[in-house]
Amino acid sequence: MSNQQAIVVDNVTKRYQLGETRHTMLREAVVGALSRLTGKARAAEEGRILWALNGVSLEVQRGEVLGLVGRNGAGKSTLLKVLSRITYPTSGHVTVHGRVGSLLEVGTGFHDELSGRENIYLNGSILGMKRQEIDREIDRIVDFADISEFLDTPIKRYSSGMRMRLGFAIAAHLSTDVLFVDEVLAVGDAGFQKKCLSSMRELGQGGRTVIFVSHNLSAIENLCSRTIWLSDGQVKEDGPTKDVLRSYLASFGAGTADLMDLTSIAERKGSGLAKLTTLQVIPPDGDKIVHSGDALTIRLSYECAKDLTNLHFGVRIHSNLGLMITEANTWATGQALPSAPAGPGQIDVQIDNLNLMPGTYYLGAWVATYNEWQDLVEHAAKLEIEASDFYGTGRGVEARFGVIFLPYRWVPRSASS
């Protein structure tokens, strides 16, 4: 391992055995043993093996802020747990240089009966820090986490947001060389998320190494110059963030047809009492092509498992790198469905002017009751927007002028006016 390498992962695998049989009778145990000896049970046993990681190799340089993306079950969290030594690989080798800080789950590493202050000192001592070193950092930790009023309150009385803020503040300010951050930032509000992202950027600039796992692709894009895409426990792509995110989004198989079946999409969240079934893009005047500046209707079909009240809907538009451009929702316009009976239904969002530059975009959609997601699907459908002669000059609206365009006009003024 060179002096510039903070992390080296060499052909790492992690295997889990699923559904192991527990014999309750001597006869079953004997039959099972004979089956294994004769090879008859081999196929069944192999079917119960999950390769969470399968031949993963990578290197991370000191001071690098590396993004890690992939669908649920791709192996992202398992890799961070292996790197953090929470679990060990089935085969292969991992080398991590320096002290490691991990923020993998809310409250990891906290003792519930101890206060916030005591947990700060506990975490510092685990890292091998002296009390005087922790004393120098504790005010910054408390200020960053915004928990001064509760510093001497037992952690078990903290909300999940408070625990997450304190956990990040400890990991970022105590003496660590490498920091692993999993999706936990989703717990915080927008202001705290911004503060965390700024802190991780500063850590990288200060020579500390960060591996950041998130489904927030815009955060990955803004923070990381390099990203690794994991798929089925393997490195699918490793390279510049923009290139990797473009490939990753394309893998969702979002259709470009005007009617997109959403029922087969596995990547979704929510209780499912109301479920989105189709998303339809309806260009104006029966046209098949969507142009910059067009009026546009997006129709959502849904199905309720039972009668629901105050049902809200939203449609999100993301760029081809995952940045959310805008969201149209019924909460902003105060147009929730007061009552939605069990069974199918439809709702339209009508956009007067689609002021997006030509290019590829991704549509997501959601349905929710007042305080609970019912269904959320991201990057469900591709939206291809073509250039238009919006100003009637024959020159068109071009993507090189930005992401959105504002209908405008120039008005010459005399020098004397």
Coordinates of C-alpha atoms in Angstrom, one line a residue:
M1 CA 0.0 0.0 0.0
S2 CA 1.6 3.3 -1.1
N3 CA 1.6 6.4 1.1
Q4 CA -1.0 7.9 -1.1
Q5 CA -3.5 5.1 -0.8
A6 CA -6.0 5.3 2.1
I7 CA -8.0 2.2 1.2
V8 CA -7.2 -1.0 -0.9
V9 CA -9.9 -3.6 -1.5
D10 CA -8.5 -6.7 -3.2
N11 CA -11.0 -9.3 -4.7
V12 CA -13.3 -9.2 -1.7
T13 CA -16.3 -11.4 -1.4
K14 CA -18.9 -11.6 1.3
R15 CA -21.2 -14.6 1.4
Y16 CA -24.4 -15.1 3.5
Q17 CA -26.1 -18.4 4.0
L18 CA -29.9 -17.9 3.8
G19 CA -32.5 -20.1 5.3
E20 CA -30.3 -22.5 7.2
T21 CA -32.2 -25.6 8.3
R22 CA -32.5 -26.3 12.0
H23 CA -33.2 -30.0 12.5
T24 CA -35.7 -30.7 15.3
M25 CA -35.5 -34.5 15.0
L26 CA -32.6 -37.0 15.0
R27 CA -34.0 -38.6 11.9
E28 CA -34.0 -35.3 10.0
A29 CA -30.4 -34.6 11.0
V30 CA -29.3 -38.0 9.8
V31 CA -31.1 -37.7 6.5
G32 CA -29.7 -34.2 6.0
A33 CA -26.1 -35.5 6.6
L34 CA -26.5 -38.4 4.2
S35 CA -27.9 -36.0 1.5
R36 CA -24.9 -33.8 1.9
L37 CA -22.5 -36.7 1.7
T38 CA -24.2 -38.0 -1.5
G39 CA -24.4 -34.5 -3.0
K40 CA -28.2 -34.5 -3.3
A41 CA -28.5 -31.4 -1.1
R42 CA -25.9 -29.4 -2.9
A43 CA -28.2 -27.7 -5.3
A44 CA -30.6 -26.7 -2.5
E45 CA -27.8 -25.4 -0.4
E46 CA -26.3 -23.3 -3.2
G47 CA -29.7 -21.8 -3.8
R48 CA -29.6 -20.4 -0.3
I49 CA -26.3 -18.6 -0.7
L50 CA -26.3 -14.8 -1.2
W51 CA -23.1 -13.1 -2.5
A52 CA -23.5 -9.6 -1.1
L53 CA -20.0 -8.9 -2.5
N54 CA -18.5 -10.9 -5.3
G55 CA -14.9 -10.0 -6.3
V56 CA -14.8 -6.3 -5.4
S57 CA -11.5 -4.6 -6.0
L58 CA -10.8 -0.8 -5.7
E59 CA -8.4 1.7 -4.4
V60 CA -9.1 5.1 -2.8
Q61 CA -6.4 7.8 -2.5
R62 CA -5.9 9.9 0.6
G63 CA -8.1 13.0 0.6
E64 CA -10.4 11.6 -2.0
V65 CA -14.2 11.9 -1.6
L66 CA -15.6 8.9 -3.3
G67 CA -19.3 8.4 -4.2
L68 CA -20.9 4.9 -4.0
V69 CA -24.2 4.3 -5.8
G70 CA -26.3 1.3 -6.6
R71 CA -29.8 -0.1 -6.1
N72 CA -31.0 -1.6 -2.8
G73 CA -29.2 -4.9 -2.3
A74 CA -26.3 -4.0 -4.5
G75 CA -23.8 -4.4 -1.7
K76 CA -23.1 -0.8 -0.8
S77 CA -23.8 -1.1 3.0
T78 CA -22.1 -4.4 3.1
L79 CA -18.9 -3.0 1.6
L80 CA -18.9 -0.1 4.2
K81 CA -19.4 -2.6 7.0
V82 CA -16.4 -4.7 5.7
L83 CA -14.3 -1.5 5.5
S84 CA -15.4 -0.5 9.0
R85 CA -14.6 -4.0 10.3
I86 CA -18.1 -4.4 11.6
T87 CA -18.1 -7.6 9.6
Y88 CA -15.3 -9.5 7.8
P89 CA -15.0 -10.7 4.2
T90 CA -15.5 -14.3 3.3
S91 CA -12.4 -14.0 1.1
G92 CA -10.1 -11.3 -0.2
H93 CA -8.2 -8.6 1.6
V94 CA -9.0 -5.1 2.9
T95 CA -6.5 -2.5 4.0
V96 CA -7.6 0.8 5.6
H97 CA -4.9 3.3 6.6
G98 CA -5.6 5.4 9.7
R99 CA -8.4 5.9 12.2
V100 CA -11.8 5.1 10.9
G101 CA -15.1 7.0 11.6
S102 CA -18.3 5.4 10.4
L103 CA -21.8 6.8 10.2
L104 CA -23.7 3.7 8.9
E105 CA -26.9 3.6 10.9
V106 CA -28.5 6.2 13.2
G107 CA -27.2 5.8 16.7
T108 CA -24.4 3.3 15.8
G109 CA -21.7 3.4 18.5
F110 CA -23.9 5.2 21.1
H111 CA -24.6 3.9 24.6
D112 CA -28.3 4.7 25.2
E113 CA -27.9 5.1 29.0
L114 CA -25.1 7.6 28.7
S115 CA -25.6 11.3 28.0
G116 CA -24.6 13.1 24.8
R117 CA -21.5 14.4 26.5
E118 CA -20.5 11.0 27.8
N119 CA -21.0 9.4 24.4
I120 CA -18.7 12.0 22.8
Y121 CA -15.9 11.1 25.2
L122 CA -16.7 7.4 24.8
N123 CA -16.3 7.6 21.0
G124 CA -13.1 9.6 21.3
S125 CA -11.6 7.1 23.7
I126 CA -12.4 4.2 21.3
L127 CA -10.5 6.1 18.6
G128 CA -7.5 6.3 21.0
M129 CA -7.8 10.0 21.6
K130 CA -6.7 11.6 24.9
R131 CA -9.2 13.5 27.0
Q132 CA -7.4 16.8 26.3
E133 CA -7.8 16.2 22.5
I134 CA -11.6 15.6 22.9
D135 CA -11.8 18.7 25.2
R136 CA -10.5 20.8 22.3
E137 CA -13.2 19.6 19.9
I138 CA -16.3 19.2 22.1
D139 CA -17.6 22.7 21.7
R140 CA -17.4 22.4 17.9
I141 CA -19.2 19.1 18.0
V142 CA -22.0 20.4 20.2
D143 CA -22.4 23.5 18.1
F144 CA -22.5 21.5 14.8
A145 CA -25.0 19.0 16.2
D146 CA -27.1 21.8 17.7
I147 CA -27.8 19.8 20.9
S148 CA -26.4 22.1 23.6
E149 CA -29.7 22.0 25.6
F150 CA -29.6 18.2 25.6
L151 CA -25.9 17.6 26.0
D152 CA -26.3 16.0 29.5
T153 CA -29.5 14.1 28.6
P154 CA -29.3 10.3 28.1
I155 CA -29.1 9.4 24.4
K156 CA -32.1 7.2 24.7
R157 CA -34.3 10.3 25.0
Y158 CA -32.9 11.8 21.7
S159 CA -35.0 11.8 18.5
S160 CA -33.6 10.0 15.5
G161 CA -32.6 13.4 14.0
M162 CA -30.7 14.4 17.1
R163 CA -28.9 11.1 17.2
M164 CA -27.9 11.4 13.6
R165 CA -26.7 15.0 14.0
L166 CA -24.6 14.1 17.0
G167 CA -23.2 11.0 15.2
F168 CA -22.1 13.0 12.2
A169 CA -20.6 15.8 14.3
I170 CA -18.6 13.2 16.3
A171 CA -17.4 11.4 13.1
A172 CA -16.5 14.7 11.4
H173 CA -14.7 16.5 14.2
L174 CA -12.9 13.8 16.1
S175 CA -9.5 12.5 14.9
T176 CA -10.4 10.2 12.1
D177 CA -8.4 9.8 8.8
V178 CA -11.2 7.9 6.9
L179 CA -14.9 8.6 7.2
F180 CA -17.7 6.3 5.9
V181 CA -21.1 7.8 5.5
D182 CA -24.2 5.8 4.6
E183 CA -27.7 7.0 3.6
V184 CA -28.3 8.4 7.1
L185 CA -28.2 12.0 5.9
A186 CA -31.8 11.4 4.6
V187 CA -32.9 11.7 8.3
G188 CA -31.9 15.4 8.6
D189 CA -33.6 18.5 7.3
A190 CA -32.4 20.3 4.2
G191 CA -30.3 22.8 6.2
F192 CA -28.4 20.1 8.1
Q193 CA -27.9 18.1 5.0
K194 CA -26.3 21.1 3.4
K195 CA -24.0 21.6 6.4
C196 CA -23.0 17.9 6.3
L197 CA -22.2 18.0 2.6
S198 CA -20.1 21.2 3.1
S199 CA -18.3 19.5 6.0
M200 CA -17.5 16.4 3.9
R201 CA -16.1 18.6 1.2
E202 CA -13.9 20.4 3.7
L203 CA -12.7 17.0 5.1
G204 CA -11.6 15.9 1.7
Q205 CA -9.8 19.2 1.1
G206 CA -8.1 18.8 4.5
G207 CA -6.6 15.4 3.4
R208 CA -9.2 13.1 5.0
T209 CA -10.8 10.3 3.0
V210 CA -14.6 10.0 2.6
I211 CA -16.7 7.3 1.1
F212 CA -20.3 8.6 0.7
V213 CA -23.2 6.3 -0.1
S214 CA -26.5 8.1 -1.1
H215 CA -29.5 7.8 -3.3
N216 CA -29.4 11.6 -3.6
L217 CA -27.5 11.7 -6.9
S218 CA -27.3 15.4 -7.0
A219 CA -25.4 15.3 -3.7
I220 CA -23.1 12.7 -5.1
E221 CA -22.6 14.8 -8.2
N222 CA -21.8 18.0 -6.2
L223 CA -19.5 16.3 -3.7
C224 CA -17.6 13.6 -5.5
S225 CA -15.3 13.8 -8.5
R226 CA -15.2 10.0 -8.7
T227 CA -18.0 7.5 -8.2
I228 CA -18.3 3.7 -8.1
W229 CA -21.5 1.9 -9.2
L230 CA -22.1 -1.4 -7.4
S231 CA -24.5 -3.9 -8.9
D232 CA -25.2 -7.4 -7.6
G233 CA -22.1 -7.2 -5.4
Q234 CA -19.7 -6.3 -8.2
V235 CA -18.2 -3.1 -9.4
K236 CA -20.2 -2.2 -12.5
E237 CA -18.4 1.0 -13.3
D238 CA -15.7 3.2 -11.7
G239 CA -14.9 6.6 -13.1
P240 CA -15.8 10.3 -13.3
T241 CA -19.0 10.9 -11.4
K242 CA -20.9 12.4 -14.3
D243 CA -20.1 9.4 -16.6
V244 CA -21.0 6.9 -13.9
L245 CA -24.3 8.6 -12.9
R246 CA -25.3 8.8 -16.5
S247 CA -24.8 5.0 -16.9
Y248 CA -26.5 4.3 -13.6
L249 CA -29.6 6.2 -14.5
A250 CA -29.8 4.6 -17.9
S251 CA -29.8 1.2 -16.2
F252 CA -33.2 1.9 -14.7
G253 CA -34.7 0.9 -18.0
A254 CA -37.1 3.9 -17.9
G255 CA -39.2 3.7 -21.0
T256 CA -39.7 6.6 -23.4
A257 CA -43.2 5.4 -24.4
D258 CA -46.0 7.8 -23.8
L259 CA -47.6 5.3 -21.4
M260 CA -45.3 3.8 -18.8
D261 CA -46.3 0.7 -16.7
L262 CA -45.2 1.3 -13.1
T263 CA -46.4 -1.9 -11.6
S264 CA -43.3 -3.9 -12.5
I265 CA -40.8 -1.4 -10.9
A266 CA -39.4 -3.0 -7.8
E267 CA -37.4 0.1 -6.6
R268 CA -40.1 2.0 -4.7
K269 CA -41.1 2.9 -1.1
G270 CA -44.3 3.5 0.8
S271 CA -47.0 1.6 2.7
G272 CA -48.7 0.7 -0.6
L273 CA -52.3 1.5 0.5
A274 CA -52.3 3.6 -2.7
K275 CA -50.1 2.5 -5.5
L276 CA -49.2 4.2 -8.8
T277 CA -49.9 1.9 -11.8
T278 CA -49.1 4.0 -14.9
L279 CA -47.5 7.3 -15.9
Q280 CA -48.6 8.8 -19.2
V281 CA -46.9 11.8 -21.0
I282 CA -49.5 13.6 -23.2
P283 CA -47.9 16.2 -25.6
P284 CA -50.2 18.9 -27.0
D285 CA -52.5 18.5 -30.0
G286 CA -51.8 14.8 -30.4
D287 CA -48.2 15.3 -31.2
K288 CA -45.8 12.5 -30.4
I289 CA -42.8 14.7 -29.7
V290 CA -42.3 17.0 -26.7
H291 CA -40.6 20.3 -27.5
S292 CA -39.0 23.0 -25.2
G293 CA -41.8 25.4 -24.3
D294 CA -44.7 23.0 -25.0
A295 CA -47.7 22.7 -22.8
L296 CA -47.7 19.2 -21.4
T297 CA -50.0 16.9 -19.4
I298 CA -48.7 14.1 -17.2
R299 CA -51.4 11.6 -16.2
L300 CA -51.0 9.3 -13.2
S301 CA -53.1 6.2 -12.7
Y302 CA -53.3 4.7 -9.3
E303 CA -55.2 2.2 -7.2
C304 CA -56.3 2.4 -3.6
A305 CA -56.5 -0.7 -1.4
K306 CA -59.1 1.0 0.7
D307 CA -60.9 4.3 1.1
L308 CA -58.4 7.1 1.8
T309 CA -58.7 10.7 2.6
N310 CA -56.5 13.7 1.8
L311 CA -54.5 12.0 -0.9
H312 CA -51.6 14.0 -2.3
F313 CA -49.7 13.5 -5.6
G314 CA -46.4 14.7 -7.0
V315 CA -44.4 14.5 -10.2
R316 CA -40.6 15.1 -10.2
I317 CA -38.4 16.0 -13.1
H318 CA -34.7 15.1 -12.8
S319 CA -31.8 15.9 -15.1
N320 CA -29.8 13.1 -16.8
L321 CA -27.4 13.3 -13.9
G322 CA -30.1 12.9 -11.2
L323 CA -30.5 16.5 -10.2
M324 CA -34.1 17.3 -9.3
I325 CA -35.1 20.2 -11.6
T326 CA -38.6 20.7 -10.2
E327 CA -41.5 19.0 -8.5
A328 CA -45.2 19.6 -9.2
N329 CA -47.4 18.5 -6.3
T330 CA -50.9 19.0 -4.9
W331 CA -49.6 20.1 -1.6
A332 CA -48.3 23.4 -3.0
T333 CA -51.5 24.1 -4.8
G334 CA -53.8 22.9 -2.0
Q335 CA -55.5 20.3 -4.2
A336 CA -55.4 17.1 -2.3
L337 CA -58.2 14.6 -3.1
P338 CA -60.5 14.9 0.0
S339 CA -61.6 11.3 -0.5
A340 CA -60.3 8.5 -2.7
P341 CA -62.4 5.4 -2.8
A342 CA -60.9 1.9 -2.9
G343 CA -60.1 1.0 -6.5
P344 CA -58.5 2.7 -9.5
G345 CA -58.3 6.4 -10.2
Q346 CA -56.5 9.0 -12.3
I347 CA -55.2 12.5 -11.9
D348 CA -53.5 14.9 -14.3
V349 CA -51.0 17.6 -13.8
Q350 CA -51.1 20.2 -16.6
I351 CA -48.0 22.2 -17.3
D352 CA -48.6 25.4 -19.2
N353 CA -45.0 25.8 -20.5
L354 CA -42.3 23.2 -20.2
N355 CA -39.4 25.6 -20.0
L356 CA -36.6 23.0 -20.2
M357 CA -33.7 22.9 -22.7
P358 CA -33.6 20.0 -25.1
G359 CA -32.2 16.8 -23.7
T360 CA -33.0 13.7 -21.7
Y361 CA -34.8 14.0 -18.4
Y362 CA -36.3 11.4 -15.9
L363 CA -39.7 11.5 -14.4
G364 CA -40.6 10.2 -10.9
A365 CA -43.9 10.2 -9.1
W366 CA -45.4 9.8 -5.7
V367 CA -48.7 9.5 -3.8
A368 CA -49.0 10.2 -0.1
T369 CA -51.5 10.8 2.7
Y370 CA -51.1 13.6 5.1
N371 CA -48.0 12.2 7.0
E372 CA -47.1 9.0 5.2
W373 CA -45.7 7.9 1.8
Q374 CA -48.0 5.5 0.1
D375 CA -45.9 5.0 -3.0
L376 CA -42.8 6.6 -4.5
V377 CA -41.0 5.7 -7.7
E378 CA -38.0 7.6 -8.9
H379 CA -36.6 7.7 -12.5
A380 CA -39.6 5.8 -13.7
A381 CA -39.8 7.2 -17.2
K382 CA -37.6 9.0 -19.6
L383 CA -38.7 12.3 -21.0
E384 CA -36.9 13.3 -24.3
I385 CA -37.3 17.0 -25.0
E386 CA -36.5 18.3 -28.5
A387 CA -35.5 21.7 -29.7
S388 CA -38.2 24.1 -30.7
D389 CA -38.5 27.3 -32.7
F390 CA -40.0 29.1 -29.7
Y391 CA -39.1 32.6 -30.8
G392 CA -40.0 32.0 -34.5
T393 CA -36.4 32.8 -35.7
G394 CA -35.5 29.4 -37.0
R395 CA -32.7 29.2 -34.6
G396 CA -34.3 27.1 -31.9
V397 CA -33.8 26.8 -28.2
E398 CA -30.4 25.0 -27.7
A399 CA -29.2 22.9 -24.8
R400 CA -25.9 24.8 -24.7
F401 CA -27.7 27.7 -23.2
G402 CA -28.3 25.9 -19.9
V403 CA -30.9 23.7 -18.2
I404 CA -34.0 25.9 -18.3
F405 CA -35.0 28.7 -20.5
L406 CA -37.2 31.7 -19.6
P407 CA -39.5 33.2 -22.2
Y408 CA -38.1 36.7 -22.7
R409 CA -37.8 39.6 -25.1
W410 CA -35.2 42.3 -25.5
V411 CA -36.3 46.0 -25.5
P412 CA -33.9 48.6 -26.9
R413 CA -33.7 51.8 -25.0
S414 CA -32.5 55.1 -26.2
A415 CA -29.4 56.5 -24.4
S416 CA -31.4 59.5 -23.1
S417 CA -34.2 57.5 -21.5

